[in-house]
Coordinates of C-alpha atoms and ligand atoms in Angstrom, one line a residue:
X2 CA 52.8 -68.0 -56.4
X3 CA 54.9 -65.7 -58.9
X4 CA 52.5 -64.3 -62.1
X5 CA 52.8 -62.1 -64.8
X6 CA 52.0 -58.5 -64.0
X7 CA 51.9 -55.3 -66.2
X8 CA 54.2 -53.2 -64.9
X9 CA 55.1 -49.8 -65.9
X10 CA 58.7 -48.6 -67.3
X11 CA 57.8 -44.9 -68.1
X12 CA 55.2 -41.8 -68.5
X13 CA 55.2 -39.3 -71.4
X14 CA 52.3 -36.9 -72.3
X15 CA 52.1 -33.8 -75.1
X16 CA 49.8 -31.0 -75.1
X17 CA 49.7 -28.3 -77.6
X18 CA 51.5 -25.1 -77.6
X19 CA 48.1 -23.0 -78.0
X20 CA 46.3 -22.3 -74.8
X21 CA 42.6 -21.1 -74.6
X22 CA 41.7 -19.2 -71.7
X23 CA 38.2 -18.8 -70.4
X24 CA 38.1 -15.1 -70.5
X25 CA 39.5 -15.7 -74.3
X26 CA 36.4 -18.1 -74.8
X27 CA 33.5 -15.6 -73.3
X28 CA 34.5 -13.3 -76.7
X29 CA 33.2 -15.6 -78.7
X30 CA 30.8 -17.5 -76.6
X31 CA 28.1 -16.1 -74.3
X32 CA 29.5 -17.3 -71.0
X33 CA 32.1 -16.1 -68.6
X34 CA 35.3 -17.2 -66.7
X35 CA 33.0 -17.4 -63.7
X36 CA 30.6 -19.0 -64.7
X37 CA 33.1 -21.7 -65.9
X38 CA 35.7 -22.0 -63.0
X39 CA 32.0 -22.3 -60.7
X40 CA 30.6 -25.2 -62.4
X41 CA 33.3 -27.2 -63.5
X42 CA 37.4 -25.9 -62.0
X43 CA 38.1 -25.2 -65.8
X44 CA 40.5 -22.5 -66.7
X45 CA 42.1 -23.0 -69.3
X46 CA 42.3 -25.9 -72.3
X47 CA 45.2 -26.8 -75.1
X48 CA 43.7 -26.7 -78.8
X49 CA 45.5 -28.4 -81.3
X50 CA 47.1 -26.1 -84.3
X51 CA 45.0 -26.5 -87.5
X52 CA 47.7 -29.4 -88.8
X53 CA 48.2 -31.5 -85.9
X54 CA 46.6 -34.9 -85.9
X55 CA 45.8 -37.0 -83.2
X56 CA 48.2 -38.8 -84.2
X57 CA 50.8 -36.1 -84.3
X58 CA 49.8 -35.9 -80.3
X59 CA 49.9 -39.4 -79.4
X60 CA 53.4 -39.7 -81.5
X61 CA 55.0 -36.8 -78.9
X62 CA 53.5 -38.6 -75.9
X63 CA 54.7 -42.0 -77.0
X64 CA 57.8 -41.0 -78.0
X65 CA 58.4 -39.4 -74.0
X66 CA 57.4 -42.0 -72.6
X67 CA 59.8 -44.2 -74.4
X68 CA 62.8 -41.7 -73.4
X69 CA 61.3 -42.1 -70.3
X70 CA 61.7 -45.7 -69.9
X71 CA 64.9 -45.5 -71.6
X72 CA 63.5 -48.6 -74.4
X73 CA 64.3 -48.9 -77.6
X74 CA 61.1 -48.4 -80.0
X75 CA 62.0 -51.2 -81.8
X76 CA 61.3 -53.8 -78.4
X77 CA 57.7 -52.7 -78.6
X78 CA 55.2 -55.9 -80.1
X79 CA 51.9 -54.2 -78.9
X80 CA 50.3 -50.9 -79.2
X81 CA 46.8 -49.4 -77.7
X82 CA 45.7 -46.0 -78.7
X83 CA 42.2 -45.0 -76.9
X84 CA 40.7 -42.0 -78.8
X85 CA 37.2 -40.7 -79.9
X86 CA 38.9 -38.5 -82.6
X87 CA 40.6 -40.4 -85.0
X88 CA 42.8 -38.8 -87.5
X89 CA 41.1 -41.3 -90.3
X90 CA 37.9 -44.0 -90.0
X91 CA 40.1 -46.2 -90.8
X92 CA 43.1 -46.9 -90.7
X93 CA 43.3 -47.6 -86.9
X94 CA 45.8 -44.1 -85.6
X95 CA 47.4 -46.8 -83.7
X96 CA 49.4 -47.9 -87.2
X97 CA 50.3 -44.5 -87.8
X98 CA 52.4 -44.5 -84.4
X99 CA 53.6 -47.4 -85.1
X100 CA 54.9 -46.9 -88.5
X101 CA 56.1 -43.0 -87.6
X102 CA 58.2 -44.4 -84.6
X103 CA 59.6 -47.3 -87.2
X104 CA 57.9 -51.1 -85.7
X105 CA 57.3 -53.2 -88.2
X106 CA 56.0 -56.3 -85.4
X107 CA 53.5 -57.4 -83.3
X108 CA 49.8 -55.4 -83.3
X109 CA 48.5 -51.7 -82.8
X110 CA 45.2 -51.1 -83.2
X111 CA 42.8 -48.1 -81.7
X112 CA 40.1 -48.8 -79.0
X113 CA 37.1 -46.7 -78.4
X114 CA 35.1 -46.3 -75.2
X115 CA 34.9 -42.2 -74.9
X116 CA 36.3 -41.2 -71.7
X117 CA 36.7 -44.2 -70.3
X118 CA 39.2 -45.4 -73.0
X119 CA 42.7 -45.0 -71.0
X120 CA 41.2 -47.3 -68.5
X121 CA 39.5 -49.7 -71.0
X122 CA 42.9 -49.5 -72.8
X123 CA 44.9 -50.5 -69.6
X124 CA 42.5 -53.3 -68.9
X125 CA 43.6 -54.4 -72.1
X126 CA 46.7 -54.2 -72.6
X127 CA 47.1 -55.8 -69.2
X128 CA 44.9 -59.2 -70.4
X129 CA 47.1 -59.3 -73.6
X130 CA 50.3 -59.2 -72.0
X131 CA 49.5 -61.7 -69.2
X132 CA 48.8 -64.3 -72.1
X133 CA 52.5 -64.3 -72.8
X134 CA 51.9 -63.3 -76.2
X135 CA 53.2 -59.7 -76.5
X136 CA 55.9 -58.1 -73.8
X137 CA 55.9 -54.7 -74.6
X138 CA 53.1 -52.0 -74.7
X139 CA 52.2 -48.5 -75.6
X140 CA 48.9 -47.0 -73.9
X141 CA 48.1 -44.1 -75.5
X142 CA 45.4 -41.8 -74.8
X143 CA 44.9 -39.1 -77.1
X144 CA 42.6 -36.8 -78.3
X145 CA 41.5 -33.5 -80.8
X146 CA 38.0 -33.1 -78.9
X147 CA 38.1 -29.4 -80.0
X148 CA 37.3 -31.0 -83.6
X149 CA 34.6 -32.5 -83.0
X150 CA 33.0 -29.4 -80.9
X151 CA 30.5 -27.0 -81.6
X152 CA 32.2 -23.7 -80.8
X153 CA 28.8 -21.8 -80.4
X154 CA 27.4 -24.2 -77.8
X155 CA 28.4 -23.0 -74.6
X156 CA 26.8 -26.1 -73.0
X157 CA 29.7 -28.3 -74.6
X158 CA 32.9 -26.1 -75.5
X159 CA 33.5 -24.8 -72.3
X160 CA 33.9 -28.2 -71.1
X161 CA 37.5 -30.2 -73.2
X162 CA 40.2 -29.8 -75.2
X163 CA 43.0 -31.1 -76.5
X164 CA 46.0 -33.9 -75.6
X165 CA 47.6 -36.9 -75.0
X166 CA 49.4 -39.0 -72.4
X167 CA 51.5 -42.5 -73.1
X168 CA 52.8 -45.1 -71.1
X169 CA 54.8 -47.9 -71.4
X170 CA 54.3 -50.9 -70.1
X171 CA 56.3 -54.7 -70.1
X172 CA 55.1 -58.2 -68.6
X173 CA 57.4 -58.6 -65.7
X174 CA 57.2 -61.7 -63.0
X175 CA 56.4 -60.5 -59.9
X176 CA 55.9 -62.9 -56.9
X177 CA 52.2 -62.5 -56.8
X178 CA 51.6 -60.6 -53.9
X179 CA 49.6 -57.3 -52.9
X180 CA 53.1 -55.6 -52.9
X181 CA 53.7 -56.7 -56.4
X182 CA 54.6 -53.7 -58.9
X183 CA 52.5 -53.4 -61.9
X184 CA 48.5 -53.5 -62.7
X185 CA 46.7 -55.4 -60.1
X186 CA 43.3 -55.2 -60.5
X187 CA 41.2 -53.5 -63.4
X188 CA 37.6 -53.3 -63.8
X189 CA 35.1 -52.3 -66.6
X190 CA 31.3 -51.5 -67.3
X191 CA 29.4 -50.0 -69.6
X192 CA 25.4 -49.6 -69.8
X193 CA 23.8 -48.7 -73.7
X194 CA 20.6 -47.7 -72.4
X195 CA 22.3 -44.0 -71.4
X196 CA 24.3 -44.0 -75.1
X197 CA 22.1 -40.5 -76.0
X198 CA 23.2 -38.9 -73.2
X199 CA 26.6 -37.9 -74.1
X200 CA 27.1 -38.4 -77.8
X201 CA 28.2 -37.1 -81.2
X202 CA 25.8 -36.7 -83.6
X203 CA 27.4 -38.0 -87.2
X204 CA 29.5 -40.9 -88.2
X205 CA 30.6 -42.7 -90.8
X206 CA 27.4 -45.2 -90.8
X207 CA 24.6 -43.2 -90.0
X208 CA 25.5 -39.4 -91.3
X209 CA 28.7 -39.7 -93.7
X210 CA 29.7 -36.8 -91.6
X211 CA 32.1 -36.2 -88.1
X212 CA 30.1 -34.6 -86.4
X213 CA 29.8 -32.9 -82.6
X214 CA 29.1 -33.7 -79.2
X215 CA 25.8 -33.4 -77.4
X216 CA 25.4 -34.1 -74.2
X217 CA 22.6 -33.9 -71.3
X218 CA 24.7 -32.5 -68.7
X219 CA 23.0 -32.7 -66.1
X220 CA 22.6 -36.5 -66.3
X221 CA 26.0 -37.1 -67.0
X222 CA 26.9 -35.3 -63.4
X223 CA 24.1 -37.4 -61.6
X224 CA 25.5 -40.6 -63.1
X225 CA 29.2 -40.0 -62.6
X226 CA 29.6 -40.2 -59.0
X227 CA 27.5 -43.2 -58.5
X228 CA 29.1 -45.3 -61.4
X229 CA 32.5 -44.4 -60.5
X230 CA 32.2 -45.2 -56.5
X231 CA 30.7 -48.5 -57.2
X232 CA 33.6 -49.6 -60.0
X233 CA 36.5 -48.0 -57.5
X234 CA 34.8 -50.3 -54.5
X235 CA 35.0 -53.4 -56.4
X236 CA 38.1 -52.6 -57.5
X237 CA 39.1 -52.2 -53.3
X238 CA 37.1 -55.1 -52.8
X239 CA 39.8 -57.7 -55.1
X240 CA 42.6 -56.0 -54.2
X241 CA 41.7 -56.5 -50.0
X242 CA 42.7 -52.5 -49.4
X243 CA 41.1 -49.7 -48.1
X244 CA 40.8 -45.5 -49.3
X245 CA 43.9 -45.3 -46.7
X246 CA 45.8 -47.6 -48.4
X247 CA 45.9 -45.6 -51.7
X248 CA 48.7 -43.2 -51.9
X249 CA 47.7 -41.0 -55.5
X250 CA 43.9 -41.0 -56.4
X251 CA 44.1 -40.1 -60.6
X252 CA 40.9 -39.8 -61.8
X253 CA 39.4 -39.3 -65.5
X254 CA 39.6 -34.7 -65.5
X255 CA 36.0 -34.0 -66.5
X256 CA 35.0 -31.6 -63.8
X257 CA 36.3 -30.5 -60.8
X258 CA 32.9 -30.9 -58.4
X259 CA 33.2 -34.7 -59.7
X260 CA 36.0 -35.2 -58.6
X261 CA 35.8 -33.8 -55.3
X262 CA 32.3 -35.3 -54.7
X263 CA 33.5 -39.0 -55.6
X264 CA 36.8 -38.5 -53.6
X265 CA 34.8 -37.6 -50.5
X266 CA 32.3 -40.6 -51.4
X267 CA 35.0 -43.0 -51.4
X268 CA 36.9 -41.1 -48.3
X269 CA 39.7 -40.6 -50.5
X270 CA 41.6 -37.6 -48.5
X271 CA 41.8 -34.2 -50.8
X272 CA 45.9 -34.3 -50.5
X273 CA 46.1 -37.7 -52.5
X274 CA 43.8 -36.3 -55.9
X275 CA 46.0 -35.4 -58.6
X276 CA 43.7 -33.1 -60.4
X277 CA 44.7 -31.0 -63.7
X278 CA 41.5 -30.5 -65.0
X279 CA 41.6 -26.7 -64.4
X280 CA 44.7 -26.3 -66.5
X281 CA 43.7 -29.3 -69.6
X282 CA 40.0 -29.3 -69.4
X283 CA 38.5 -32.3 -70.2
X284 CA 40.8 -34.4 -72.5
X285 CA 38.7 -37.5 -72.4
X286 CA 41.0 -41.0 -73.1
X287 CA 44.1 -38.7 -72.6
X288 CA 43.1 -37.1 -69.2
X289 CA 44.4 -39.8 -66.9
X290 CA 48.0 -40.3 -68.8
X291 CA 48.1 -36.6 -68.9
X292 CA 47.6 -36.4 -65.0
X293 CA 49.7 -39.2 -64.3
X294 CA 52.5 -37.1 -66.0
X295 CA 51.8 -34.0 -64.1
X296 CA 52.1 -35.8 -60.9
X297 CA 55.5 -37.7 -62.2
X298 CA 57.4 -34.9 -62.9
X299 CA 56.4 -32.9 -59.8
X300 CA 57.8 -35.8 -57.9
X301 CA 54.4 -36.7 -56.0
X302 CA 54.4 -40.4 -57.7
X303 CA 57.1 -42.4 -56.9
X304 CA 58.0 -46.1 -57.7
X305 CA 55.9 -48.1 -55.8
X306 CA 53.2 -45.7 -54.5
X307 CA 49.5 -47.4 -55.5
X308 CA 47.6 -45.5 -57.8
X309 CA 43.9 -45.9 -58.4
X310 CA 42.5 -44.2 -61.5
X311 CA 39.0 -44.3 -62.7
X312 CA 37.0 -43.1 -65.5
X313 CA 33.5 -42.4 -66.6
X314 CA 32.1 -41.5 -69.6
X315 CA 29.8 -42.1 -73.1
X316 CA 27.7 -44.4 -73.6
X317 CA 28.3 -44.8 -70.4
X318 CA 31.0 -46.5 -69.7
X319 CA 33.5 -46.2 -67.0
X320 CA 36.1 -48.1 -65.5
X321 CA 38.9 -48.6 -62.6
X322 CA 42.5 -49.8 -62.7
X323 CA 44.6 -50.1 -59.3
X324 CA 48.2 -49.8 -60.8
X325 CA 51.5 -50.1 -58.0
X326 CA 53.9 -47.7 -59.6
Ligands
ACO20 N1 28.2 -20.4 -69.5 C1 27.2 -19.8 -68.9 N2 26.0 -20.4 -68.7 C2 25.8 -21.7 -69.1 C3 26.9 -22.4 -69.8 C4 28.1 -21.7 -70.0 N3 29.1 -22.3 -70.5 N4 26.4 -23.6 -70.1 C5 25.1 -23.7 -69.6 N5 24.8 -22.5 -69.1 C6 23.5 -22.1 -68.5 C7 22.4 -23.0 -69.0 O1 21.9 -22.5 -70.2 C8 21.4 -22.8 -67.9 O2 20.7 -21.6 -68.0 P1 19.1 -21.5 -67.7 O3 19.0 -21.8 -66.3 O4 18.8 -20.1 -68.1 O5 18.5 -22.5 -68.6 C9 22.2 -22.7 -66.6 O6 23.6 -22.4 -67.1 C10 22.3 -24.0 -65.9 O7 22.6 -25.1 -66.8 P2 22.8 -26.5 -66.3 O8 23.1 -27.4 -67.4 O9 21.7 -27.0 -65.4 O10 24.2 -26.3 -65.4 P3 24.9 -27.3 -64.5 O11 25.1 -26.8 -63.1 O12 24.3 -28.7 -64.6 O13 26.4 -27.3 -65.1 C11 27.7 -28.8 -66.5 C12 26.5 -27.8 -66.5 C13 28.9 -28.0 -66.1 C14 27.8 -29.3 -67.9 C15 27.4 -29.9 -65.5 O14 26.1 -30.4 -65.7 C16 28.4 -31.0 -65.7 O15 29.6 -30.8 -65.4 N6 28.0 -32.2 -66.1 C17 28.9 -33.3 -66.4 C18 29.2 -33.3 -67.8 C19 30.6 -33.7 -68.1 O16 31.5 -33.5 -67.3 N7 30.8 -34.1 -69.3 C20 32.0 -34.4 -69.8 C21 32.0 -35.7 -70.5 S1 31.5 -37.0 -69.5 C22 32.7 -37.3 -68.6 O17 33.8 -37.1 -68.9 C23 32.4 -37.8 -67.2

């Protein structure tokens, strides 16, 4: 029986021109390139120049990925921005998009759920379009991380940086079948109870301040694996497939032994991970657009090729979305 689907129409991502090397990094910092590449694949991260907003980065994403698509701005009605790093409390940076590339209709607003945000933002995005009420979508993912870090904590600056990824995406009918283009299975969790482990320690609420991340390292990696095989198995589980079936694994970039250890846990072979966390670091919401990008323009995703990405992250929460290309 034929069914709305969320299909996507084109990729665009932006990363700053500034890139900070580890070796760079360990002249400031008391760690070393070593030390860094060891525990974590990270070489290298983008920082955002003193004047560019988050915005600024999720307007050069969003405007590739509409030249991408080859759409006309104007025939977007919906618009999803997942960031931790707001350029204001409020207003939502969603509007800013919005009004910089000229809509004046439908909704944008911002959506918050740490790393896990591109995925939580997919999952929405696809509910809202399958209602019928909006056609057209932006997903953003983008992020300044490197402002709300504490450059002489070597525990948490070695670790992300800066970027954004964009796609756009348009309710399509599709036949309803497994071969169907478009998002066909998404899947979401989060659990309170570990919110201290990975958190940033002001707000508007509770500090008047920004603030910077602190995190418990440790129990962040021996969370991650777990919660992210058991979301990517349901996620097999409704969609009736198999690890063989997938052609591009795209996970969330946090670290490198991640995501090798949940690849092998999932029997995900090492030729189908798109990994860029050793050239981005840890982007958080815009890691997974940013990937997706890398893997585009290099010609390893093609249309129709299945991608399963995943995410895990603060508070925690984490997330899987099984996309046909
Ligand atoms: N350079 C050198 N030494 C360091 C650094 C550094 N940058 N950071 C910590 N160390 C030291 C510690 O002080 C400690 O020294 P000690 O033994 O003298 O006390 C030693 O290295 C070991 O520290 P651990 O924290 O136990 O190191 P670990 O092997 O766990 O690696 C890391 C730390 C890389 C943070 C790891 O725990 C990790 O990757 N965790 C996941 C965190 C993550 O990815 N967070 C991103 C956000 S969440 C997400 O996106 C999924």
């Amino acid at each position: 029986m034929s069914m709305l689907r969320s299909v996507v129409l084109g990729c665009g991502s932006y990363l700053p021109e500034r890139v900070l090397c580890n070796a760079e990094l360990a002249r400031t910092v008391d760690t070393s390139d070593e030390w860094i590449v060891q525990r974590t694949g990270i070489r290298q991260r983008h920082i955002a120049a003193p004047c560019e907003v988050t915005s600024a980065l999720a307007i050069a994403a969003a405007r590739a990925a509409l030249a991408d698509a080859k759409i006309d701005p104007q025939s977007i009605d919906l618009i999803v921005l997942a960031t931790s790093t707001p350029d204001y409390t409020f207003p939502a940076t969603a509007v800013t998009v919005q009004a910089t590339l000229g809509i004046t209709r439908g909704a944008a607003f911002d959506l918050q759920a740490v790393c896990s945000g591109f995925v939580y933002a997919m999952a929405t995005v696809d509910g809202m379009l399958r209602t019928g009420a909006f056609k057209r979508a932006l997903v953003i993912g983008a992020e300044t991380f490197s402002r709300i870090l504490n450059w002489n904590d070597r525990t948490t600056c070695v670790l992300f940086g800066d970027g954004a990824g964009a796609l756009v995406v348009e309710a399509q009918t599709q036949p309803g079948a497994r071969t169907d283009r478009g998002i066909l299975t998404t899947h979401l969790r989060s659990d309170g109870r570990h919110r201290s482990k990975l958190y940033v320690d002001g707000g508007p609420s509770s500090t008047q301040t920004v603030g910077q991340v602190r995190m418990e390292g440790r129990a962040v990696f021996k969370h991650a694996v777990a919660m992210i095989t058991d979301v990517v198995e349901d996620a097999f589980k409704v969609a009736g497939i198999t690890a063989n079936d997938i052609d591009w694994f795209v996970p969330h970039q946090a670290n490198k032994r991640i995501i090798d250890d949940s690849a092998e846990k999932l029997g995900i072979a090492a030729e189908k991970v798109v990994t860029t966390v050793d050239q981005h670091g840890n982007t958080s919401a815009a890691s997974i657009p940013l990937a997706l990008d890398v893997a585009i323009k290099d010609g390893r995703i093609k249309r129709g090729d299945l991608i399963l990405m995943e995410a895990m992250g603060g508070g925690f929460t984490w997330g899987s979305a099984l996309v046909r290309w």
